[in-house]
Coordinates of N, CA and C in Angstrom, one line a residue:
X597 N 1.7 14.0 -8.2 CA 2.1 14.9 -7.2 C 1.8 14.2 -5.8
X598 N 2.4 14.7 -4.8 CA 2.2 14.2 -3.4 C 1.6 15.3 -2.6
X599 N 0.5 15.0 -1.9 CA -0.3 16.0 -1.2 C 0.0 16.0 0.3
X600 N -0.2 17.1 0.9 CA -0.1 17.3 2.3 C 1.1 16.7 2.9
X601 N 0.9 15.8 3.9 CA 2.0 15.3 4.8 C 2.8 14.2 4.2
X602 N 2.5 13.7 3.0 CA 3.2 12.6 2.5 C 4.6 13.0 2.0
X603 N 5.7 12.4 2.4 CA 7.0 12.6 1.9 C 7.5 11.3 1.2
X604 N 7.8 11.4 -0.1 CA 8.1 10.3 -0.8 C 9.6 10.3 -1.3
X605 N 10.3 9.2 -1.1 CA 11.6 9.0 -1.6 C 11.5 8.1 -2.8
X606 N 11.6 8.7 -4.0 CA 11.5 7.9 -5.2 C 12.8 7.2 -5.5
X607 N 12.7 5.9 -5.9 CA 13.9 5.2 -6.2 C 13.7 4.3 -7.4
X608 N 14.7 3.8 -8.0 CA 14.5 2.9 -9.2 C 13.9 1.7 -8.7
X609 N 12.8 1.2 -9.4 CA 12.2 0.0 -9.0 C 12.9 -1.2 -9.6
X610 N 13.0 -2.3 -8.9 CA 13.6 -3.4 -9.4 C 13.1 -4.6 -8.7
X611 N 13.1 -5.8 -9.3 CA 12.6 -6.9 -8.6 C 13.3 -7.2 -7.3
X612 N 14.7 -7.1 -7.4 CA 15.4 -7.4 -6.2 C 15.2 -6.5 -5.0
X613 N 14.9 -5.2 -5.4 CA 14.6 -4.2 -4.4 C 13.3 -4.5 -3.6
X614 N 12.3 -4.8 -4.4 CA 11.0 -5.1 -3.7 C 11.1 -6.4 -2.9
X615 N 11.7 -7.4 -3.5 CA 11.8 -8.7 -2.8 C 12.7 -8.6 -1.5
X616 N 13.8 -7.8 -1.6 CA 14.6 -7.7 -0.4 C 13.9 -6.9 0.7
X617 N 13.2 -5.8 0.2 CA 12.4 -5.0 1.2 C 11.4 -5.8 1.9
X618 N 10.6 -6.6 1.1 CA 9.5 -7.3 1.7 C 10.0 -8.5 2.5
X619 N 11.0 -9.2 2.1 CA 11.5 -10.4 2.8 C 12.1 -10.0 4.2
X620 N 12.5 -8.8 4.3 CA 13.1 -8.3 5.5 C 12.1 -8.0 6.6
X621 N 10.8 -8.0 6.2 CA 9.8 -7.6 7.1 C 9.2 -8.6 8.1
X622 N 9.3 -9.9 7.6 CA 8.7 -11.0 8.4 C 7.2 -10.8 8.6
X623 N 6.6 -10.2 7.6 CA 5.1 -10.0 7.6 C 4.4 -11.2 7.3
X624 N 3.0 -11.1 7.4 CA 2.2 -12.3 7.0 C 1.0 -11.8 6.2
X625 N 0.4 -12.6 5.4 CA -0.7 -12.2 4.6 C -1.9 -12.0 5.6
X626 N -2.8 -11.0 5.1 CA -3.9 -10.7 6.0 C -5.0 -10.1 5.1
X627 N -6.2 -10.3 5.5 CA -7.3 -9.7 4.8 C -7.6 -8.3 5.5
X628 N -8.4 -7.5 4.8 CA -8.7 -6.2 5.4 C -9.3 -6.4 6.8
X629 N -8.9 -5.6 7.8 CA -9.3 -5.7 9.1 C -10.2 -4.5 9.5
X630 N -11.3 -4.7 10.0 CA -12.2 -3.6 10.5 C -11.8 -3.2 11.9
X631 N -11.4 -2.0 12.1 CA -11.0 -1.6 13.5 C -12.1 -1.6 14.5
X632 N -11.8 -2.0 15.7 CA -12.7 -2.0 16.8 C -12.6 -0.7 17.6
X633 N -13.7 0.0 17.6 CA -13.7 1.3 18.3 C -13.5 1.2 19.8
X634 N -12.7 2.0 20.3 CA -12.5 2.0 21.8 C -13.5 2.8 22.5
X635 N -13.4 2.8 23.8 CA -14.3 3.6 24.6 C -14.1 5.1 24.4
X636 N -15.0 5.9 24.8 CA -14.9 7.4 24.5 C -13.9 8.0 25.3
X637 N -13.4 7.5 26.4 CA -12.4 8.1 27.2 C -11.6 7.0 27.9
X638 N -10.4 6.7 27.4 CA -9.5 5.7 28.0 C -8.1 5.9 27.5
X639 N -7.1 6.1 28.4 CA -5.7 6.3 27.9 C -5.2 5.1 27.2
X640 N -5.7 3.9 27.4 CA -5.2 2.7 26.7 C -6.1 2.3 25.6
X641 N -6.9 3.2 25.1 CA -7.9 2.8 24.1 C -7.2 2.2 22.8
X642 N -6.0 2.6 22.5 CA -5.3 2.1 21.4 C -5.1 0.6 21.4
X643 N -5.1 0.0 22.6 CA -4.9 -1.4 22.7 C -6.1 -2.2 22.1
X644 N -7.3 -1.5 22.0 CA -8.5 -2.1 21.5 C -8.6 -1.9 20.0
X645 N -7.7 -1.2 19.3 CA -7.8 -1.0 17.9 C -7.1 -2.1 17.2
X646 N -7.9 -3.0 16.6 CA -7.5 -4.2 15.9 C -6.6 -3.9 14.7
X647 N -5.3 -4.3 14.8 CA -4.4 -4.0 13.6 C -3.4 -5.0 13.5
X648 N -3.4 -5.7 12.3 CA -2.4 -6.7 12.0 C -1.1 -5.9 11.7
X649 N -1.2 -4.8 11.1 CA 0.0 -3.9 10.8 C 0.8 -3.6 12.1
X650 N 0.1 -3.2 13.2 CA 0.7 -2.9 14.4 C 1.3 -4.1 15.1
X651 N 0.6 -5.2 15.1 CA 1.1 -6.4 15.8 C 2.3 -7.1 15.1
X652 N 2.3 -7.0 13.7 CA 3.3 -7.7 12.9 C 4.4 -6.8 12.4
X653 N 4.1 -5.5 12.3 CA 5.0 -4.5 11.7 C 4.8 -4.4 10.2
X654 N 3.9 -5.2 9.6 CA 3.7 -5.2 8.2 C 2.4 -5.9 7.9
X655 N 1.9 -5.7 6.7 CA 0.7 -6.4 6.3 C 0.7 -6.6 4.8
X656 N 0.2 -7.7 4.3 CA 0.0 -8.0 2.9 C -1.4 -8.2 2.6
X657 N -2.0 -7.5 1.6 CA -3.4 -7.5 1.2 C -3.4 -7.9 -0.3
X658 N -4.2 -9.0 -0.6 CA -4.3 -9.5 -1.9 C -5.7 -9.3 -2.4
X659 N -5.8 -8.8 -3.7 CA -7.1 -8.6 -4.4 C -7.1 -9.3 -5.7
X660 N -8.1 -10.1 -5.9 CA -8.3 -10.9 -7.1 C -8.8 -9.9 -8.2
X661 N -8.1 -9.7 -9.3 CA -8.5 -8.9 -10.4 C -9.3 -9.7 -11.4
X662 N -8.9 -11.0 -11.5 CA -9.5 -11.9 -12.4 C -9.1 -13.3 -11.9
X663 N -9.5 -14.3 -12.6 CA -9.2 -15.7 -12.2 C -7.7 -15.9 -12.2
X664 N -7.1 -16.1 -11.1 CA -5.6 -16.4 -10.9 C -4.8 -15.2 -11.2
X665 N -5.4 -14.0 -11.2 CA -4.6 -12.7 -11.4 C -4.8 -11.9 -10.2
X666 N -3.7 -11.7 -9.4 CA -3.8 -11.1 -8.1 C -3.0 -9.9 -8.0
X667 N -3.6 -8.8 -7.5 CA -2.8 -7.6 -7.1 C -2.4 -7.7 -5.6
X668 N -1.2 -7.4 -5.4 CA -0.6 -7.6 -4.0 C -0.2 -6.2 -3.5
X669 N -0.7 -5.8 -2.4 CA -0.3 -4.6 -1.7 C 0.4 -4.9 -0.4
X670 N 1.7 -4.5 -0.3 CA 2.5 -4.7 0.9 C 2.7 -3.3 1.6
X671 N 2.5 -3.3 2.9 CA 2.7 -2.1 3.6 C 3.5 -2.4 4.9
X672 N 4.6 -1.7 5.2 CA 5.4 -2.1 6.3 C 5.9 -0.8 7.0
X673 N 6.1 -1.0 8.3 CA 6.7 0.1 9.1 C 8.2 0.1 8.9
X674 N 8.9 1.2 8.9 CA 10.3 1.3 8.7 C 11.1 0.5 9.8
X675 N 10.5 0.6 11.0 CA 11.1 -0.2 12.1 C 9.9 -1.1 12.6
X676 N 9.8 -2.3 12.0 CA 8.6 -3.2 12.3 C 8.5 -3.5 13.8
X677 N 9.6 -3.5 14.6 CA 9.6 -3.9 16.0 C 9.2 -2.8 16.9
X678 N 9.0 -1.6 16.4 CA 8.7 -0.4 17.2 C 7.4 0.3 16.9
X679 N 6.4 -0.5 16.4 CA 5.1 0.1 16.1 C 4.4 0.6 17.3
X680 N 4.7 0.1 18.5 CA 4.1 0.6 19.7 C 4.7 2.0 20.1
X681 N 5.6 2.5 19.3 CA 6.1 3.9 19.5 C 5.4 4.8 18.6
X682 N 4.4 4.3 17.8 CA 3.6 5.2 17.0 C 2.6 6.0 17.8
X683 N 3.0 7.2 18.2 CA 2.2 8.0 19.1 C 1.7 9.2 18.2
X684 N 0.8 10.0 18.8 CA 0.3 11.1 18.0 C 1.4 12.1 17.6
X685 N 2.4 12.3 18.4 CA 3.4 13.4 18.2 C 4.6 12.9 17.4
X686 N 4.9 11.6 17.4 CA 6.1 11.1 16.7 C 5.8 11.0 15.2
X687 N 6.9 11.2 14.4 CA 6.8 10.9 12.9 C 6.7 9.4 12.8
X688 N 5.8 8.9 11.9 CA 5.5 7.5 11.7 C 5.9 7.1 10.3
X689 N 7.0 6.5 10.1 CA 7.5 6.2 8.8 C 7.1 4.8 8.3
X690 N 6.6 4.7 7.0 CA 6.2 3.4 6.5 C 6.5 3.4 5.0
X691 N 6.6 2.2 4.4 CA 6.7 2.1 3.0 C 5.7 1.2 2.4
X692 N 5.5 1.2 1.1 CA 4.5 0.3 0.5 C 4.9 -0.1 -0.9
X693 N 4.4 -1.2 -1.4 CA 4.7 -1.7 -2.7 C 3.4 -2.3 -3.3
X694 N 3.3 -2.2 -4.6 CA 2.1 -2.7 -5.4 C 2.7 -3.6 -6.5
X695 N 2.2 -4.8 -6.6 CA 2.6 -5.7 -7.7 C 1.5 -6.6 -8.1
X696 N 1.7 -7.3 -9.2 CA 0.6 -8.2 -9.8 C 1.2 -9.5 -10.1
X697 N 0.5 -10.6 -9.9 CA 1.0 -12.0 -10.2 C -0.1 -12.7 -11.0
X698 N 0.3 -13.1 -12.2 CA -0.5 -13.9 -13.0 C -0.2 -15.4 -12.7
X699 N -1.0 -16.1 -12.0 CA -0.7 -17.4 -11.5 C -1.1 -18.5 -12.5
X700 N -1.5 -18.1 -13.7 CA -1.8 -19.0 -14.7 C -0.5 -19.5 -15.4
X701 N 0.6 -18.7 -15.3 CA 1.8 -19.0 -15.9 C 3.0 -18.9 -14.9
X702 N 4.1 -19.5 -15.3 CA 5.3 -19.4 -14.4 C 5.7 -17.9 -14.2
X703 N 6.2 -17.6 -13.0 CA 6.6 -16.3 -12.7 C 7.7 -15.8 -13.6
X704 N 8.5 -16.7 -14.2 CA 9.6 -16.3 -15.0 C 9.2 -16.3 -16.5
X705 N 7.9 -16.5 -16.8 CA 7.5 -16.4 -18.2 C 7.6 -15.0 -18.8
X706 N 7.8 -14.9 -20.1 CA 7.9 -13.6 -20.7 C 6.6 -12.8 -20.6
X707 N 6.8 -11.5 -20.8 CA 5.6 -10.7 -20.5 C 4.5 -11.0 -21.5
X708 N 4.8 -11.4 -22.7 CA 3.7 -11.7 -23.7 C 2.8 -12.9 -23.3
X709 N 3.3 -13.7 -22.3 CA 2.5 -14.8 -21.8 C 1.7 -14.5 -20.6
X710 N 1.9 -13.3 -20.1 CA 1.2 -12.8 -18.9 C 0.2 -11.8 -19.2
X711 N -0.9 -11.8 -18.4 CA -1.9 -10.7 -18.6 C -1.3 -9.5 -18.0
X712 N -1.3 -8.4 -18.7 CA -0.7 -7.1 -18.3 C -1.7 -6.4 -17.4
X713 N -1.2 -5.7 -16.4 CA -1.9 -4.8 -15.5 C -1.2 -3.5 -15.4
X714 N -1.8 -2.4 -15.7 CA -1.2 -1.1 -15.6 C -1.8 -0.3 -14.4
X715 N -1.0 0.3 -13.6 CA -1.4 1.1 -12.4 C -1.5 2.5 -12.9
X716 N -2.7 3.1 -13.0 CA -2.8 4.5 -13.6 C -2.8 5.5 -12.5
X717 N -3.2 5.2 -11.3 CA -3.2 6.2 -10.2 C -3.3 5.5 -8.9
X718 N -2.7 6.1 -7.8 CA -2.9 5.5 -6.5 C -3.1 6.7 -5.5
X719 N -4.0 6.5 -4.6 CA -4.4 7.5 -3.6 C -4.5 6.9 -2.2
X720 N -4.0 7.6 -1.2 CA -4.2 7.1 0.1 C -4.8 8.2 0.9
X721 N -6.0 7.9 1.6 CA -6.6 8.8 2.5 C -6.5 8.3 3.9
X722 N -6.9 9.0 4.9 CA -6.8 8.6 6.3 C -8.0 9.0 7.1
X723 N -8.3 8.3 8.1 CA -9.3 8.6 9.1 C -8.9 8.3 10.5
X724 N -9.0 9.2 11.4 CA -8.6 9.0 12.7 C -9.8 8.4 13.5
X725 N -9.4 7.7 14.6 CA -10.3 7.3 15.6 C -9.8 8.0 16.9
X726 N -10.7 8.8 17.5 CA -10.3 9.7 18.6 C -11.2 9.5 19.8
X727 N -10.7 9.5 21.0 CA -11.5 9.4 22.2 C -12.6 10.4 22.3
X728 N -12.3 11.6 21.7 CA -13.3 12.7 21.7 C -14.5 12.4 20.7
X729 N -14.4 11.4 19.9 CA -15.4 11.2 18.9 C -15.2 11.9 17.6
X730 N -14.3 12.8 17.5 CA -14.0 13.6 16.3 C -13.3 12.7 15.3
X731 N -13.4 13.0 14.0 CA -12.8 12.3 12.9 C -12.1 13.3 12.0
X732 N -10.8 13.0 11.8 CA -10.0 13.9 10.9 C -9.2 13.1 9.9
X733 N -8.7 13.8 8.9 CA -8.0 13.1 7.8 C -6.6 13.8 7.7
X734 N -5.7 13.5 8.6 CA -4.4 14.2 8.7 C -3.4 13.8 7.6
X735 N -3.5 12.6 7.0 CA -2.6 12.2 6.0 C -3.2 11.9 4.6
X736 N -2.6 12.4 3.6 CA -3.1 12.2 2.2 C -1.9 12.0 1.3
X737 N -2.1 11.1 0.3 CA -1.1 10.8 -0.7 C -1.8 10.6 -2.0
X738 N -1.3 11.2 -3.1 CA -1.9 11.0 -4.4 C -0.8 11.1 -5.4
X739 N -0.7 10.2 -6.4 CA 0.4 10.2 -7.3 C 0.0 9.4 -8.6
X740 N 0.6 9.9 -9.7 CA 0.6 9.1 -11.0 C 1.9 8.3 -10.9
X741 N 1.8 7.0 -10.8 CA 3.0 6.2 -10.6 C 4.1 6.4 -11.7
X742 N 3.7 6.8 -12.9 CA 4.7 7.0 -13.9 C 5.7 8.1 -13.6
X743 N 5.3 9.1 -12.8 CA 6.1 10.2 -12.4 C 7.1 9.9 -11.4
X744 N 7.1 8.7 -10.8 CA 7.9 8.4 -9.6 C 8.9 7.2 -9.8
X745 N 9.1 6.8 -11.1 CA 10.0 5.7 -11.4 C 10.9 6.2 -12.6
X746 N 12.0 5.5 -12.8 CA 12.9 5.9 -13.9 C 12.2 5.9 -15.2
X747 N 12.7 6.7 -16.1 CA 12.1 7.0 -17.4 C 12.1 5.7 -18.3
X748 N 13.0 4.8 -18.1 CA 13.0 3.6 -18.9 C 12.1 2.5 -18.4
X749 N 11.3 2.8 -17.3 CA 10.3 1.8 -16.8 C 9.2 1.6 -17.8
X750 N 8.7 0.4 -17.9 CA 7.6 0.1 -18.9 C 6.3 0.8 -18.5
X751 N 5.8 1.7 -19.4 CA 4.5 2.4 -19.1 C 3.8 2.6 -20.4
X752 N 2.6 3.1 -20.3 CA 1.8 3.5 -21.5 C 0.8 4.5 -21.1
X753 N -0.1 4.9 -22.0 CA -1.1 5.9 -21.6 C -2.1 5.3 -20.6
X754 N -2.0 4.0 -20.3 CA -2.8 3.3 -19.3 C -2.2 3.4 -17.9
X755 N -0.9 3.7 -17.9 CA -0.2 3.8 -16.6 C 1.1 3.1 -16.5
X756 N 1.5 2.7 -15.3 CA 2.8 2.0 -15.1 C 2.5 0.5 -15.1
X757 N 3.3 -0.3 -15.9 CA 3.1 -1.7 -16.0 C 3.6 -2.3 -14.7
X758 N 2.7 -3.2 -14.1 CA 3.1 -3.9 -12.9 C 3.5 -5.3 -13.3
X759 N 4.7 -5.8 -13.0 CA 5.0 -7.2 -13.2 C 6.2 -7.5 -12.3
X760 N 6.3 -8.8 -12.0 CA 7.3 -9.3 -11.0 C 8.7 -9.2 -11.5
X761 N 8.9 -9.3 -12.8 CA 10.3 -9.2 -13.3 C 10.8 -7.7 -13.2
X762 N 10.0 -6.8 -13.5 CA 10.4 -5.4 -13.5 C 10.4 -4.9 -12.0
X763 N 9.5 -5.3 -11.2 CA 9.6 -4.9 -9.8 C 8.4 -4.2 -9.3
X764 N 7.4 -3.9 -10.1 CA 6.2 -3.3 -9.6 C 6.4 -1.8 -9.3
X765 N 5.6 -1.3 -8.3 CA 5.6 0.1 -7.9 C 6.0 0.1 -6.4
X766 N 7.1 0.9 -6.1 CA 7.6 0.9 -4.8 C 7.7 2.3 -4.3
X767 N 7.2 2.6 -3.1 CA 7.5 3.9 -2.4 C 8.2 3.4 -1.1
X768 N 9.5 3.5 -1.0 CA 10.2 3.0 0.2 C 10.0 3.7 1.5
X769 N 9.6 5.0 1.4 CA 9.5 5.8 2.7 C 8.6 6.9 2.5
X770 N 7.5 7.0 3.3 CA 6.7 8.1 3.5 C 6.3 8.2 4.9
X771 N 5.8 9.4 5.4 CA 5.7 9.6 6.8 C 4.4 10.2 7.1
X772 N 3.8 9.8 8.3 CA 2.6 10.4 8.9 C 3.1 11.3 10.0
X773 N 2.8 12.6 9.9 CA 3.3 13.5 11.0 C 2.3 13.6 12.1
X774 N 2.2 14.7 12.7 CA 1.4 15.0 13.9 C -0.1 14.6 13.7
X775 N -0.6 13.9 14.8 CA -2.0 13.5 14.8 C -2.6 14.2 16.0
X776 N -4.0 14.3 16.0 CA -4.6 14.9 17.2 C -4.2 14.1 18.5
X777 N -4.0 14.8 19.6 CA -3.5 14.1 20.8 C -4.3 13.0 21.4
X778 N -5.6 12.9 21.1 CA -6.4 11.9 21.6 C -6.6 10.7 20.6
X779 N -5.8 10.7 19.5 CA -6.0 9.6 18.5 C -5.5 8.3 19.1
X780 N -6.3 7.2 18.9 CA -5.9 5.9 19.4 C -5.9 4.9 18.2
X781 N -6.3 5.4 17.0 CA -6.3 4.6 15.8 C -6.3 5.4 14.6
X782 N -5.7 4.9 13.5 CA -5.7 5.6 12.2 C -5.9 4.5 11.1
X783 N -6.8 4.7 10.2 CA -7.0 3.8 9.1 C -6.6 4.5 7.8
X784 N -5.6 3.8 7.1 CA -5.2 4.3 5.8 C -6.0 3.5 4.7
X785 N -6.6 4.3 3.8 CA -7.4 3.7 2.8 C -6.8 3.9 1.4
X786 N -6.4 2.8 0.8 CA -5.7 2.8 -0.5 C -6.7 2.7 -1.6
X787 N -6.7 3.5 -2.6 CA -7.4 3.4 -3.8 C -6.5 3.3 -5.0
X788 N -6.6 2.2 -5.8 CA -5.7 2.0 -6.9 C -6.5 1.8 -8.1
X789 N -6.3 2.6 -9.1 CA -7.0 2.4 -10.4 C -6.1 1.7 -11.4
X790 N -6.6 0.7 -12.0 CA -5.8 -0.2 -12.8 C -6.5 -0.5 -14.1
X791 N -5.7 -0.8 -15.2 CA -6.2 -1.4 -16.4 C -5.8 -2.8 -16.4
X792 N -6.7 -3.7 -16.7 CA -6.4 -5.2 -16.6 C -6.7 -5.8 -18.0
X793 N -5.7 -6.6 -18.4 CA -5.8 -7.3 -19.7 C -6.6 -8.6 -19.5
X794 N -7.6 -8.8 -20.3 CA -8.5 -10.0 -20.1 C -7.8 -11.2 -20.7
X795 N -7.0 -11.0 -21.8 CA -6.3 -12.1 -22.4 C -4.9 -11.7 -22.7
X796 N -3.9 -12.5 -22.4 CA -2.5 -12.2 -22.5 C -2.2 -11.8 -24.0
X797 N -1.4 -10.7 -24.1 CA -0.9 -10.2 -25.4 C -2.1 -9.8 -26.3
X798 N -3.2 -9.3 -25.7 CA -4.3 -8.9 -26.5 C -4.7 -7.5 -26.1
X799 N -4.2 -6.5 -26.8 CA -4.4 -5.1 -26.4 C -5.9 -4.7 -26.4
X800 N -6.7 -5.3 -27.1 CA -8.1 -4.9 -27.2 C -8.9 -5.5 -26.0
X801 N -8.3 -6.2 -25.1 CA -9.1 -6.9 -24.1 C -9.0 -6.2 -22.7
X802 N -8.4 -5.0 -22.7 CA -8.3 -4.3 -21.4 C -9.6 -3.7 -20.9
X803 N -9.7 -3.8 -19.5 CA -10.8 -3.1 -18.9 C -10.3 -2.4 -17.6
X804 N -11.0 -1.4 -17.2 CA -10.6 -0.6 -16.0 C -11.3 -1.2 -14.7
X805 N -10.5 -1.2 -13.6 CA -11.0 -1.6 -12.3 C -10.4 -0.6 -11.3
X806 N -11.1 -0.5 -10.1 CA -10.6 0.2 -9.0 C -10.5 -0.8 -7.8
X807 N -9.4 -0.7 -7.1 CA -9.1 -1.6 -6.0 C -9.0 -0.8 -4.7
X808 N -9.7 -1.2 -3.7 CA -9.8 -0.5 -2.4 C -9.3 -1.5 -1.3
X809 N -8.3 -1.0 -0.5 CA -7.8 -1.7 0.6 C -7.7 -0.8 1.8
X810 N -7.9 -1.3 3.0 CA -7.8 -0.5 4.2 C -6.8 -1.1 5.2
X811 N -5.9 -0.3 5.8 CA -4.9 -0.7 6.7 C -5.1 0.0 8.0
X812 N -5.8 -0.7 9.0 CA -5.9 -0.1 10.3 C -4.6 -0.1 11.1
X813 N -4.3 1.0 11.8 CA -3.1 1.2 12.6 C -3.4 1.7 14.0
X814 N -2.9 1.0 15.0 CA -3.1 1.5 16.4 C -2.1 2.6 16.7
X815 N -2.6 3.6 17.4 CA -1.8 4.8 17.8 C -1.8 4.8 19.4
X816 N -0.6 4.9 19.9 CA -0.5 4.8 21.4 C -0.2 6.1 22.0
X817 N -0.6 6.2 23.3 CA -0.3 7.4 24.0 C 1.1 7.4 24.6
X818 N 1.8 8.5 24.7 CA 3.2 8.5 25.2 C 3.2 8.4 26.7

């Protein structure tokens, strides 16, 4: 299910869809950025909120699940060149994708040669940075990925199978609505619960992990 202000447009996942969406963004890889708090009262405080997402229009965050096994989270603005129009009152549209790469084998290798990773749940919470010093959580998203993809997509009781051939998990459009008027920054916190195969094609080798990533976003005054 999708909670509160998240609006999701579910679509068929496919390798070409994810690749086309991400290649069009001209984003760059980045590690999690800790936002810099602005002064308690300044109309230009948003300029002090450190955000790769805002400056580039997209961000890629990689998490090592095991040796040479990487979970990749991509987040992008629907209009990457207009992130400075992300104000408290405007609707702020973005998309995101989750995928996994087993770098021990060729990307085109059959699934039996790759370590499998299943995404069982994904949650996004939010936290505002406001000149008043208040903190609110205006955006929330929560979903079982299996409910948001075509029925023929590979899944099990562990969740949705992530792999580059199939295309991973894609949410092409969701929206952040109204924010408090004095907001100069917003941090989206992603929590992804996954089952990770320790040895390829060995069902008894799975273990659970939780992945946490944060995406700071600058918010500008009109």
